[in-house]
Amino acid sequence: MSAKIQNLQELRDQLRAFVAERDWQQFHTPKNLASALSVEAAELLEPFQWLKTGEIDELNVETHTAIRHEMADVLNYLVMLADHLDVDLLDAATEKIQLNAQKYPVQAARGLALKYTELKK
Amino acid sequence: MSAKIQNLQELRDQLRAFVAERDWQQFHTPKNLASALSVEAAELLEPFQWLKTGEIDELNVETHTAIRHEMADVLNYLVMLADHLDVDLLDAATEKIQLNAQKYPVQAARGLALKYTELKK
Amino acid sequence: MSAKIQNLQELRDQLRAFVAERDWQQFHTPKNLASALSVEAAELLEPFQWLKTGEIDELNVETHTAIRHEMADVLNYLVMLADHLDVDLLDAATEKIQLNAQKYPVQAARGLALKYTELKK
Amino acid sequence: MSAKIQNLQELRDQLRAFVAERDWQQFHTPKNLASALSVEAAELLEPFQWLKTGEIDELNVETHTAIRHEMADVLNYLVMLADHLDVDLLDAATEKIQLNAQKYPVQAARGLALKYTELKK
C-alpha cells in the first residue's frame, strides 16, 4: 500500500496520521504511552519466558512473527512518546552509549555481567 | 566524540562494537535482551506513575533527562534484539500500523479506547 | 472441589502439587518465575492503560474478572518464587513497610508523591 | 517494633494505616497502583536478567536481600490494589489454579512448557 519508509521521522509521521484519524490523541498522554510501551515490552518477553535462550533456531515461524509484531509495538509507542516529549531517539541512544562507555570501561567490564557500581576500578 | 549517527543501522553498528569490545555477546541471548528491554520499559514508566499526565510541562529538567535516557535504553535493547532475530524494525513497524488499521477501522474506532474485539462492526 | 484455603502456606502447597503433577519444576527457575511474574504484572496493567483511574465503577464485570485473574497470577508466581528463595512474604512485606516508614517520615512525606531522595529533611 | 503479622488482612490493615497517615490515598488509584506494581515486578526481574537460573546459590546475600525487598513491594501493591477492587486474593488464587488445571490437564501438559492453545487434546 504505502511506500517503504526510510527513517524514524517517516514512522513518526505515519503514527501521527494514524492517531489523528481515530481521534486518539486524547488518550495518548505521555503517562499512558509509557504504560502501553511497558505492556508491549512484557508481551515481547512472554514468548521467551520458558525458553533456554530464544535464539532464532529455537523459535518457530509463528513465534518469530509474534515477536516481530511485539517489537513493532514497542517501537511505535516509543516513537509516539518521543514525539510528545521532544526527544530525538537516535541522539539519545548514542548519548546513552557514550555514558555507558564511561560507566563500563572496557578493561574493568570485559566479560563481566556486573552493575557498574560493582566493577573494580 | 563520534559523528552524529543518521539511522538505525548506524546505531546497530555502534551497539555491536560496544558489546564486542566488552565480550558481552555471551550474556546477550534474545531471552536476556527481551528481559532487559522489559526492565528498561518499566524504568521508563516509573517517573510517570504518580503524575496526572506526564505532559512535558509536568516534568522538571532532571526527570525529562532521566526519561530520555530510559527511552534510549529501550531503543538500544530493541535494536540489539532486532539484530539477533533478523528483524527490520522500520518494516515491522509499518506492517503493524497496517494491521492495526484493519483491526481499528476509522469509523468504528474513532474516539474510542476499546480493544478491537469490543468494537462495533 | 477443594476446601477454601486459609493462608499463603496452603496456597504454596497447592501450587507445589500443581507444578509437580505436570513435571514443570524443570522450567521454574527463579529467573523464569520472576520473568513470568513481570509478564503477569503487565497483563494486569493492560486493562487500566487507557482508563482515567480504574476505580471499581469504571470497570465492567468482564474487566473486573479479568483483572482479578491477573492478580491471582501475580500472587501465584510470587508465592512460587518465595518458595524457591526461602522468603517469608508476610515478614518481608512488614519489614519493607518499616523501611518505607523511615524513608518517608509522616511530616516530610504527607500529601507528596515524591521519591524519598527528593523529600525535605 | 510491631507484632508479627499473621495474614493478608493484617497486612492490608498496616498498609491502610501507612497510606492514610501520609495522605497518599489521592495518588492510589487502581490504575496507579497497577502501574507501580508492574514497575516493582520489573525491579524484581532486574537482578536475574544476566544470571543463568537465579537459584539461591547463584545469589549473594545483598542480591537476595534486594530481591526479597522487591517481592515485598510487589505484595504490598497487590494487597492495596485488592483492597480497592474488593478482591479476595486467596480465593482468586485458588480459583485461578482450578482454571489452569482445566486448561492444562496433567496428561496433555506433563513436561511441556507450551501454551494451552498449543497442547494436544
CSV table of C-alpha atoms in Angstrom, one decimal:
chain,number,residue,atom,x,y,z
A,1,MET,CA,0.0,0.0,0.0
A,2,SER,CA,2.2,2.8,1.2
A,3,ALA,CA,5.8,3.2,0.1
A,4,LYS,CA,8.6,1.7,2.2
A,5,ILE,CA,9.5,4.2,4.9
A,6,GLN,CA,13.1,5.2,5.3
A,7,ASN,CA,13.6,6.6,8.8
A,8,LEU,CA,12.1,7.3,12.2
A,9,GLN,CA,10.7,10.7,11.1
A,10,GLU,CA,8.6,9.0,8.5
A,11,LEU,CA,7.5,6.4,11.0
A,12,ARG,CA,6.5,9.3,13.4
A,13,ASP,CA,4.5,10.9,10.6
A,14,GLN,CA,2.6,7.7,9.8
A,15,LEU,CA,1.8,7.3,13.5
A,16,ARG,CA,0.6,10.9,13.8
A,17,ALA,CA,-1.7,10.4,10.9
A,18,PHE,CA,-3.0,7.0,12.3
A,19,VAL,CA,-3.8,8.6,15.7
A,20,ALA,CA,-5.3,11.8,14.3
A,21,GLU,CA,-7.7,9.9,12.0
A,22,ARG,CA,-9.0,8.0,15.0
A,23,ASP,CA,-9.1,11.0,17.3
A,24,TRP,CA,-7.0,9.1,19.8
A,25,GLN,CA,-4.7,12.0,20.9
A,26,GLN,CA,-7.0,12.4,24.0
A,27,PHE,CA,-5.8,9.0,25.3
A,28,HIS,CA,-2.2,9.5,24.4
A,29,THR,CA,-0.8,11.2,27.4
A,30,PRO,CA,2.9,10.5,27.9
A,31,LYS,CA,2.0,8.6,31.0
A,32,ASN,CA,-0.4,6.4,29.1
A,33,LEU,CA,2.0,5.9,26.3
A,34,ALA,CA,4.8,4.9,28.7
A,35,SER,CA,2.3,2.4,30.3
A,36,ALA,CA,1.3,1.0,26.9
A,37,LEU,CA,5.0,0.7,25.9
A,38,SER,CA,5.7,-1.2,29.1
A,39,VAL,CA,2.8,-3.6,28.5
A,40,GLU,CA,4.1,-4.3,25.0
A,41,ALA,CA,7.6,-4.9,26.2
A,42,ALA,CA,6.2,-7.6,28.6
A,43,GLU,CA,4.2,-9.1,25.7
A,44,LEU,CA,7.5,-9.2,23.9
A,45,LEU,CA,9.1,-11.0,26.8
A,46,GLU,CA,6.3,-13.5,27.1
A,47,PRO,CA,7.2,-15.9,24.3
A,48,PHE,CA,10.7,-16.2,25.7
A,49,GLN,CA,9.9,-16.9,29.3
A,50,TRP,CA,10.2,-20.7,29.3
A,51,LEU,CA,12.9,-20.9,26.5
A,52,LYS,CA,16.6,-21.6,27.1
A,53,THR,CA,18.0,-18.7,25.1
A,54,GLY,CA,15.4,-17.7,22.5
A,55,GLU,CA,18.0,-17.8,19.7
A,56,ILE,CA,16.5,-17.8,16.3
A,57,ASP,CA,16.6,-21.6,15.8
A,58,GLU,CA,14.6,-22.1,19.0
A,59,LEU,CA,11.7,-20.1,17.6
A,60,ASN,CA,9.1,-21.4,15.1
A,61,VAL,CA,7.8,-19.2,12.4
A,62,GLU,CA,4.6,-18.2,14.3
A,63,THR,CA,6.6,-17.2,17.4
A,64,HIS,CA,9.1,-15.3,15.3
A,65,THR,CA,6.3,-13.4,13.7
A,66,ALA,CA,4.6,-12.7,17.0
A,67,ILE,CA,7.8,-11.4,18.5
A,68,ARG,CA,8.4,-9.2,15.4
A,69,HIS,CA,5.0,-7.6,15.9
A,70,GLU,CA,5.6,-7.0,19.6
A,71,MET,CA,8.9,-5.3,18.7
A,72,ALA,CA,6.9,-3.2,16.3
A,73,ASP,CA,4.5,-2.2,19.0
A,74,VAL,CA,7.4,-1.2,21.3
A,75,LEU,CA,9.0,0.9,18.6
A,76,ASN,CA,5.7,2.6,17.7
A,77,TYR,CA,4.9,3.6,21.3
A,78,LEU,CA,8.5,4.7,21.8
A,79,VAL,CA,8.3,6.9,18.7
A,80,MET,CA,5.0,8.4,19.8
A,81,LEU,CA,6.3,9.1,23.3
A,82,ALA,CA,9.4,10.7,21.8
A,83,ASP,CA,7.2,12.9,19.7
A,84,HIS,CA,5.3,14.1,22.8
A,85,LEU,CA,8.5,14.7,24.8
A,86,ASP,CA,10.6,16.3,22.1
A,87,VAL,CA,13.2,13.5,22.3
A,88,ASP,CA,15.5,12.8,19.3
A,89,LEU,CA,15.8,9.0,19.7
A,90,LEU,CA,19.0,8.5,17.8
A,91,ASP,CA,20.7,11.3,19.6
A,92,ALA,CA,19.5,10.0,23.0
A,93,ALA,CA,20.7,6.4,22.1
A,94,THR,CA,24.2,7.5,21.1
A,95,GLU,CA,24.5,9.7,24.1
A,96,LYS,CA,23.5,6.8,26.3
A,97,ILE,CA,26.1,4.6,24.7
A,98,GLN,CA,28.7,7.2,25.5
A,99,LEU,CA,27.6,7.4,29.1
A,100,ASN,CA,27.7,3.6,29.4
A,101,ALA,CA,31.2,3.6,27.9
A,102,GLN,CA,32.3,5.7,30.8
A,103,LYS,CA,30.4,3.6,33.4
A,104,TYR,CA,31.6,0.3,31.9
A,105,PRO,CA,35.3,0.9,30.8
A,106,VAL,CA,36.5,-1.9,28.6
A,107,GLN,CA,39.3,-3.1,31.0
A,108,ALA,CA,37.0,-3.3,34.1
A,109,ALA,CA,33.9,-4.6,32.4
A,110,ARG,CA,35.3,-7.1,29.9
A,111,GLY,CA,33.5,-10.5,30.2
A,112,LEU,CA,31.5,-9.4,33.3
A,113,ALA,CA,27.8,-9.0,33.8
A,114,LEU,CA,28.1,-6.8,36.8
A,115,LYS,CA,26.5,-3.5,37.6
A,116,TYR,CA,28.9,-0.6,37.2
A,117,THR,CA,28.7,0.0,40.9
A,118,GLU,CA,30.2,-3.5,41.4
A,119,LEU,CA,33.1,-3.1,39.0
A,120,LYS,CA,36.7,-2.9,40.2
A,121,LYS,CA,38.2,0.5,39.4
B,1,MET,CA,33.4,12.3,20.2
B,2,SER,CA,31.8,10.3,17.4
B,3,ALA,CA,30.0,11.8,14.5
B,4,LYS,CA,26.2,12.1,14.7
B,5,ILE,CA,24.6,8.9,13.6
B,6,GLN,CA,21.9,9.0,10.9
B,7,ASN,CA,19.9,5.9,11.1
B,8,LEU,CA,19.1,2.6,12.9
B,9,GLN,CA,21.8,0.7,11.0
B,10,GLU,CA,24.5,3.0,12.3
B,11,LEU,CA,23.1,2.7,15.8
B,12,ARG,CA,23.2,-1.1,15.5
B,13,ASP,CA,26.8,-0.9,14.4
B,14,GLN,CA,27.7,1.2,17.4
B,15,LEU,CA,26.0,-1.2,19.7
B,16,ARG,CA,27.7,-4.2,18.1
B,17,ALA,CA,31.1,-2.6,18.7
B,18,PHE,CA,30.2,-1.6,22.3
B,19,VAL,CA,29.2,-5.2,23.1
B,20,ALA,CA,32.1,-6.9,21.3
B,21,GLU,CA,34.7,-4.7,23.0
B,22,ARG,CA,33.4,-5.9,26.4
B,23,ASP,CA,32.9,-9.5,25.3
B,24,TRP,CA,29.3,-9.3,26.4
B,25,GLN,CA,27.8,-11.3,23.5
B,26,GLN,CA,27.8,-14.3,25.9
B,27,PHE,CA,25.1,-12.6,28.0
B,28,HIS,CA,23.1,-11.3,25.1
B,29,THR,CA,20.7,-14.1,24.3
B,30,PRO,CA,17.4,-12.9,22.8
B,31,LYS,CA,15.7,-14.0,26.0
B,32,ASN,CA,18.0,-11.9,28.2
B,33,LEU,CA,17.8,-8.9,25.8
B,34,ALA,CA,13.9,-9.1,25.9
B,35,SER,CA,14.1,-9.3,29.7
B,36,ALA,CA,16.4,-6.3,29.9
B,37,LEU,CA,14.2,-4.3,27.4
B,38,SER,CA,11.2,-5.0,29.6
B,39,VAL,CA,13.1,-3.8,32.7
B,40,GLU,CA,14.1,-0.6,31.0
B,41,ALA,CA,10.5,-0.1,29.8
B,42,ALA,CA,9.4,-0.3,33.4
B,43,GLU,CA,12.1,2.2,34.5
B,44,LEU,CA,10.7,4.5,31.8
B,45,LEU,CA,7.3,4.1,33.3
B,46,GLU,CA,8.4,4.7,36.9
B,47,PRO,CA,8.8,8.5,36.8
B,48,PHE,CA,5.2,8.8,35.3
B,49,GLN,CA,3.5,6.6,37.9
B,50,TRP,CA,2.1,9.2,40.3
B,51,LEU,CA,1.8,12.0,37.7
B,52,LYS,CA,-1.5,13.2,36.2
B,53,THR,CA,-0.5,13.0,32.5
B,54,GLY,CA,3.3,13.3,32.3
B,55,GLU,CA,3.0,16.1,29.7
B,56,ILE,CA,6.2,17.9,29.1
B,57,ASP,CA,5.3,20.9,31.4
B,58,GLU,CA,4.6,18.5,34.3
B,59,LEU,CA,8.3,17.2,34.1
B,60,ASN,CA,11.2,19.1,35.5
B,61,VAL,CA,14.6,19.0,33.7
B,62,GLU,CA,16.1,16.2,35.7
B,63,THR,CA,13.0,14.0,35.2
B,64,HIS,CA,12.9,14.8,31.5
B,65,THR,CA,16.6,13.8,31.2
B,66,ALA,CA,16.1,10.6,33.1
B,67,ILE,CA,13.1,9.7,30.9
B,68,ARG,CA,15.2,10.5,27.8
B,69,HIS,CA,17.9,8.1,29.0
B,70,GLU,CA,15.4,5.3,29.7
B,71,MET,CA,14.0,5.8,26.2
B,72,ALA,CA,17.5,5.4,24.9
B,73,ASP,CA,17.9,2.2,26.8
B,74,VAL,CA,14.7,0.8,25.4
B,75,LEU,CA,15.8,1.6,21.9
B,76,ASN,CA,19.2,0.2,22.3
B,77,TYR,CA,18.0,-3.2,23.6
B,78,LEU,CA,15.3,-3.2,20.9
B,79,VAL,CA,18.0,-2.7,18.2
B,80,MET,CA,20.2,-5.4,19.7
B,81,LEU,CA,17.3,-7.8,19.8
B,82,ALA,CA,16.3,-7.0,16.2
B,83,ASP,CA,19.9,-7.7,15.2
B,84,HIS,CA,19.8,-11.1,16.8
B,85,LEU,CA,16.4,-12.0,15.3
B,86,ASP,CA,16.9,-10.5,11.8
B,87,VAL,CA,14.1,-8.1,12.2
B,88,ASP,CA,13.9,-4.9,10.2
B,89,LEU,CA,12.4,-2.6,12.7
B,90,LEU,CA,11.0,0.0,10.3
B,91,ASP,CA,9.4,-2.7,8.1
B,92,ALA,CA,7.9,-4.4,11.1
B,93,ALA,CA,6.6,-1.1,12.5
B,94,THR,CA,4.8,-0.1,9.3
B,95,GLU,CA,3.5,-3.6,8.8
B,96,LYS,CA,2.0,-3.3,12.3
B,97,ILE,CA,0.4,0.0,11.6
B,98,GLN,CA,-1.3,-1.5,8.6
B,99,LEU,CA,-2.5,-4.5,10.6
B,100,ASN,CA,-3.8,-2.1,13.2
B,101,ALA,CA,-5.6,0.0,10.6
B,102,GLN,CA,-7.5,-3.2,9.7
B,103,LYS,CA,-8.3,-4.1,13.3
B,104,TYR,CA,-9.3,-0.5,14.1
B,105,PRO,CA,-11.2,0.9,11.1
B,106,VAL,CA,-11.6,4.7,11.4
B,107,GLN,CA,-15.4,4.7,11.5
B,108,ALA,CA,-15.6,2.1,14.3
B,109,ALA,CA,-12.7,3.2,16.4
B,110,ARG,CA,-13.0,6.9,16.2
B,111,GLY,CA,-12.7,8.5,19.7
B,112,LEU,CA,-12.9,5.1,21.5
B,113,ALA,CA,-10.2,3.5,23.6
B,114,LEU,CA,-11.6,0.0,23.2
B,115,LYS,CA,-9.9,-3.3,22.2
B,116,TYR,CA,-10.7,-4.2,18.6
B,117,THR,CA,-12.6,-7.2,19.9
B,118,GLU,CA,-15.0,-4.8,21.5
B,119,LEU,CA,-15.6,-2.5,18.6
B,120,LYS,CA,-19.0,-2.5,16.7
B,121,LYS,CA,-18.6,-3.8,13.2
C,1,MET,CA,-13.8,-29.0,44.6
C,2,SER,CA,-11.1,-28.3,47.2
C,3,ALA,CA,-11.8,-26.7,50.6
C,4,LYS,CA,-11.3,-23.0,50.9
C,5,ILE,CA,-7.6,-22.2,51.7
C,6,GLN,CA,-6.8,-20.1,54.7
C,7,ASN,CA,-3.3,-18.8,54.2
C,8,LEU,CA,-0.3,-18.4,52.0
C,9,GLN,CA,1.2,-21.7,53.2
C,10,GLU,CA,-1.8,-23.6,51.9
C,11,LEU,CA,-1.6,-21.7,48.6
C,12,ARG,CA,2.1,-22.6,48.3
C,13,ASP,CA,1.2,-26.3,48.9
C,14,GLN,CA,-1.5,-26.2,46.2
C,15,LEU,CA,1.0,-24.7,43.8
C,16,ARG,CA,3.7,-27.2,44.6
C,17,ALA,CA,1.2,-30.0,43.9
C,18,PHE,CA,0.0,-28.4,40.6
C,19,VAL,CA,3.6,-28.0,39.4
C,20,ALA,CA,4.8,-31.4,40.5
C,21,GLU,CA,1.9,-33.2,38.8
C,22,ARG,CA,2.8,-31.6,35.5
C,23,ASP,CA,6.6,-32.0,35.9
C,24,TRP,CA,7.1,-28.3,35.5
C,25,GLN,CA,9.8,-27.8,38.1
C,26,GLN,CA,12.4,-28.0,35.3
C,27,PHE,CA,11.0,-24.7,33.9
C,28,HIS,CA,10.6,-23.0,37.2
C,29,THR,CA,13.9,-21.4,37.8
C,30,PRO,CA,13.7,-18.3,39.9
C,31,LYS,CA,14.8,-16.3,36.8
C,32,ASN,CA,11.9,-17.7,34.8
C,33,LEU,CA,9.4,-17.3,37.6
C,34,ALA,CA,10.5,-13.6,38.0
C,35,SER,CA,10.1,-13.2,34.3
C,36,ALA,CA,6.6,-14.8,34.3
C,37,LEU,CA,5.6,-12.6,37.3
C,38,SER,CA,6.7,-9.5,35.5
C,39,VAL,CA,4.7,-10.5,32.4
C,40,GLU,CA,1.6,-11.1,34.5
C,41,ALA,CA,2.0,-7.8,36.2
C,42,ALA,CA,2.0,-6.1,32.8
C,43,GLU,CA,-1.1,-8.0,31.8
C,44,LEU,CA,-2.7,-6.7,35.0
C,45,LEU,CA,-1.8,-3.2,34.0
C,46,GLU,CA,-3.1,-3.6,30.4
C,47,PRO,CA,-6.8,-3.2,31.1
C,48,PHE,CA,-6.1,0.1,33.0
C,49,GLN,CA,-3.9,1.7,30.5
C,50,TRP,CA,-6.4,4.0,28.8
C,51,LEU,CA,-8.7,4.5,31.8
C,52,LYS,CA,-8.9,7.6,33.9
C,53,THR,CA,-8.4,6.0,37.3
C,54,GLY,CA,-9.6,2.4,37.1
C,55,GLU,CA,-11.8,2.8,40.2
C,56,ILE,CA,-14.3,0.0,40.6
C,57,ASP,CA,-17.2,1.9,39.0
C,58,GLU,CA,-15.1,2.5,35.8
C,59,LEU,CA,-14.7,-1.3,35.3
C,60,ASN,CA,-17.4,-3.6,33.8
C,61,VAL,CA,-17.9,-7.1,35.1
C,62,GLU,CA,-15.7,-8.8,32.5
C,63,THR,CA,-12.8,-6.4,33.0
C,64,HIS,CA,-13.1,-6.8,36.8
C,65,THR,CA,-12.9,-10.6,36.4
C,66,ALA,CA,-10.0,-10.4,34.1
C,67,ILE,CA,-8.1,-8.1,36.5
C,68,ARG,CA,-8.9,-10.5,39.4
C,69,HIS,CA,-7.4,-13.4,37.4
C,70,GLU,CA,-4.3,-11.4,36.6
C,71,MET,CA,-3.9,-10.5,40.3
C,72,ALA,CA,-4.2,-14.2,41.0
C,73,ASP,CA,-1.4,-15.0,38.5
C,74,VAL,CA,0.8,-12.4,40.1
C,75,LEU,CA,0.3,-13.8,43.6
C,76,ASN,CA,0.8,-17.4,42.4
C,77,TYR,CA,4.1,-16.6,40.8
C,78,LEU,CA,5.1,-14.6,43.8
C,79,VAL,CA,4.4,-17.5,46.1
C,80,MET,CA,6.3,-19.9,43.9
C,81,LEU,CA,9.3,-17.6,43.7
C,82,ALA,CA,9.2,-17.1,47.5
C,83,ASP,CA,9.2,-20.9,47.9
C,84,HIS,CA,12.3,-21.2,45.8
C,85,LEU,CA,14.2,-18.4,47.5
C,86,ASP,CA,13.1,-19.2,51.1
C,87,VAL,CA,11.3,-15.9,51.5
C,88,ASP,CA,8.6,-15.4,54.1
C,89,LEU,CA,6.3,-13.0,52.2
C,90,LEU,CA,4.5,-11.6,55.2
C,91,ASP,CA,7.7,-11.0,57.1
C,92,ALA,CA,9.3,-9.3,54.1
C,93,ALA,CA,6.2,-7.2,53.5
C,94,THR,CA,6.1,-5.8,57.1
C,95,GLU,CA,9.9,-5.3,57.1
C,96,LYS,CA,9.5,-3.2,53.9
C,97,ILE,CA,6.7,-1.1,55.4
C,98,GLN,CA,9.0,-0.3,58.3
C,99,LEU,CA,11.9,0.6,55.9
C,100,ASN,CA,9.5,2.8,54.0
C,101,ALA,CA,8.3,4.4,57.2
C,102,GLN,CA,11.9,5.5,57.8
C,103,LYS,CA,12.4,6.7,54.2
C,104,TYR,CA,9.1,8.5,54.2
C,105,PRO,CA,8.5,10.1,57.6
C,106,VAL,CA,5.0,11.3,58.0
C,107,GLN,CA,5.9,15.0,58.4
C,108,ALA,CA,8.1,15.2,55.3
C,109,ALA,CA,6.0,12.9,53.0
C,110,ARG,CA,2.5,14.0,53.9
C,111,GLY,CA,0.5,14.6,50.7
C,112,LEU,CA,3.5,14.4,48.4
C,113,ALA,CA,4.2,11.9,45.7
C,114,LEU,CA,8.0,12.4,45.7
C,115,LYS,CA,10.8,10.0,45.9
C,116,TYR,CA,12.4,9.8,49.3
C,117,THR,CA,15.6,11.3,47.9
C,118,GLU,CA,13.6,14.5,47.0
C,119,LEU,CA,11.9,15.0,50.4
C,120,LYS,CA,12.9,17.9,52.6
C,121,LYS,CA,14.6,16.6,55.8
D,1,MET,CA,8.5,-2.8,66.8
D,2,SER,CA,5.1,-4.1,65.8
D,3,ALA,CA,4.0,-7.6,66.4
D,4,LYS,CA,4.5,-10.2,63.7
D,5,ILE,CA,1.5,-10.2,61.4
D,6,GLN,CA,-0.3,-13.4,60.7
D,7,ASN,CA,-2.2,-13.0,57.4
D,8,LEU,CA,-3.1,-10.8,54.4
D,9,GLN,CA,-5.9,-9.0,56.3
D,10,GLU,CA,-3.4,-7.7,58.9
D,11,LEU,CA,-1.0,-6.7,56.1
D,12,ARG,CA,-3.8,-4.8,54.4
D,13,ASP,CA,-4.6,-3.0,57.7
D,14,GLN,CA,-0.9,-2.0,58.1
D,15,LEU,CA,-0.9,-0.7,54.6
D,16,ARG,CA,-4.1,1.3,55.0
D,17,ALA,CA,-2.7,3.0,58.1
D,18,PHE,CA,0.6,3.7,56.3
D,19,VAL,CA,-1.1,5.3,53.4
D,20,ALA,CA,-3.7,7.3,55.5
D,21,GLU,CA,-1.0,8.7,57.8
D,22,ARG,CA,0.8,10.2,54.7
D,23,ASP,CA,-2.4,11.3,52.9
D,24,TRP,CA,-1.4,9.2,49.9
D,25,GLN,CA,-4.9,7.9,49.0
D,26,GLN,CA,-5.2,10.6,46.4
D,27,PHE,CA,-2.4,9.1,44.4
D,28,HIS,CA,-3.5,5.5,44.9
D,29,THR,CA,-6.0,5.0,42.1
D,30,PRO,CA,-6.2,1.4,40.9
D,31,LYS,CA,-4.5,2.4,37.7
D,32,ASN,CA,-1.6,4.0,39.5
D,33,LEU,CA,-1.3,1.0,41.9
D,34,ALA,CA,-1.3,-1.4,38.9
D,35,SER,CA,1.4,0.7,37.3
D,36,ALA,CA,3.5,0.8,40.5
D,37,LEU,CA,3.1,-3.0,40.9
D,38,SER,CA,4.3,-3.5,37.3
D,39,VAL,CA,7.4,-1.3,38.0
D,40,GLU,CA,8.2,-3.3,41.1
D,41,ALA,CA,7.8,-6.6,39.3
D,42,ALA,CA,10.4,-5.4,36.7
D,43,GLU,CA,12.7,-4.3,39.5
D,44,LEU,CA,12.4,-7.8,40.9
D,45,LEU,CA,13.3,-9.2,37.5
D,46,GLU,CA,16.3,-6.9,37.1
D,47,PRO,CA,18.8,-8.8,39.4
D,48,PHE,CA,18.0,-12.0,37.5
D,49,GLN,CA,18.4,-10.7,34.0
D,50,TRP,CA,22.0,-11.8,33.3
D,51,LEU,CA,22.0,-14.9,35.6
D,52,LYS,CA,21.8,-18.5,34.4
D,53,THR,CA,18.9,-19.6,36.7
D,54,GLY,CA,18.9,-17.3,39.7
D,55,GLU,CA,18.8,-20.3,42.0
D,56,ILE,CA,19.5,-19.5,45.6
D,57,ASP,CA,23.2,-20.5,45.4
D,58,GLU,CA,23.8,-18.1,42.5
D,59,LEU,CA,22.7,-15.1,44.6
D,60,ASN,CA,24.9,-13.3,47.1
D,61,VAL,CA,23.5,-12.0,50.3
D,62,GLU,CA,23.0,-8.4,49.1
D,63,THR,CA,21.2,-9.6,46.0
D,64,HIS,CA,19.0,-12.0,47.9
D,65,THR,CA,18.0,-9.2,50.3
D,66,ALA,CA,17.3,-6.8,47.4
D,67,ILE,CA,15.1,-9.5,45.7
D,68,ARG,CA,13.3,-10.1,49.0
D,69,HIS,CA,12.5,-6.3,49.3
D,70,GLU,CA,11.2,-6.2,45.7
D,71,MET,CA,9.0,-9.2,46.4
D,72,ALA,CA,7.6,-7.3,49.4
D,73,ASP,CA,6.9,-4.3,47.2
D,74,VAL,CA,5.0,-6.4,44.7
D,75,LEU,CA,2.9,-8.0,47.5
D,76,ASN,CA,2.2,-4.7,49.1
D,77,TYR,CA,0.9,-3.1,45.9
D,78,LEU,CA,-1.0,-6.2,45.2
D,79,VAL,CA,-2.7,-6.1,48.6
D,80,MET,CA,-3.5,-2.4,48.2
D,81,LEU,CA,-5.0,-3.0,44.7
D,82,ALA,CA,-7.0,-5.9,46.0
D,83,ASP,CA,-8.3,-3.6,48.8
D,84,HIS,CA,-9.5,-1.1,46.2
D,85,LEU,CA,-11.1,-3.6,43.9
D,86,ASP,CA,-12.7,-5.8,46.6
D,87,VAL,CA,-10.7,-8.9,45.5
D,88,ASP,CA,-10.0,-11.7,48.0
D,89,LEU,CA,-6.6,-12.7,46.9
D,90,LEU,CA,-6.5,-16.2,48.3
D,91,ASP,CA,-9.9,-17.0,46.7
D,92,ALA,CA,-8.8,-15.6,43.4
D,93,ALA,CA,-5.5,-17.5,43.5
D,94,THR,CA,-7.2,-20.9,44.1
D,95,GLU,CA,-9.9,-20.2,41.5
D,96,LYS,CA,-7.1,-19.5,39.0
D,97,ILE,CA,-5.3,-22.7,39.9
D,98,GLN,CA,-8.6,-24.6,39.2
D,99,LEU,CA,-9.0,-22.8,35.8
D,100,ASN,CA,-5.4,-23.6,34.9
D,101,ALA,CA,-6.0,-27.3,35.9
D,102,GLN,CA,-8.7,-27.4,33.3
D,103,LYS,CA,-6.6,-25.5,30.6
D,104,TYR,CA,-3.5,-27.7,31.4
D,105,PRO,CA,-4.7,-31.3,32.0
D,106,VAL,CA,-2.0,-33.4,33.5
D,107,GLN,CA,-1.8,-35.9,30.6
D,108,ALA,CA,-1.5,-33.3,27.9
D,109,ALA,CA,0.7,-30.8,29.7
D,110,ARG,CA,3.1,-33.1,31.5
D,111,GLY,CA,6.7,-32.0,31.0
D,112,LEU,CA,5.8,-29.3,28.3
D,113,ALA,CA,6.2,-25.6,28.5
D,114,LEU,CA,3.5,-24.9,25.9
D,115,LYS,CA,0.6,-22.5,25.9
D,116,TYR,CA,-2.7,-24.3,26.5
D,117,THR,CA,-3.7,-23.4,22.9
D,118,GLU,CA,-0.8,-25.5,21.6
D,119,LEU,CA,-1.4,-28.6,23.7
D,120,LYS,CA,-2.7,-31.8,22.1
D,121,LYS,CA,-6.2,-32.6,23.2
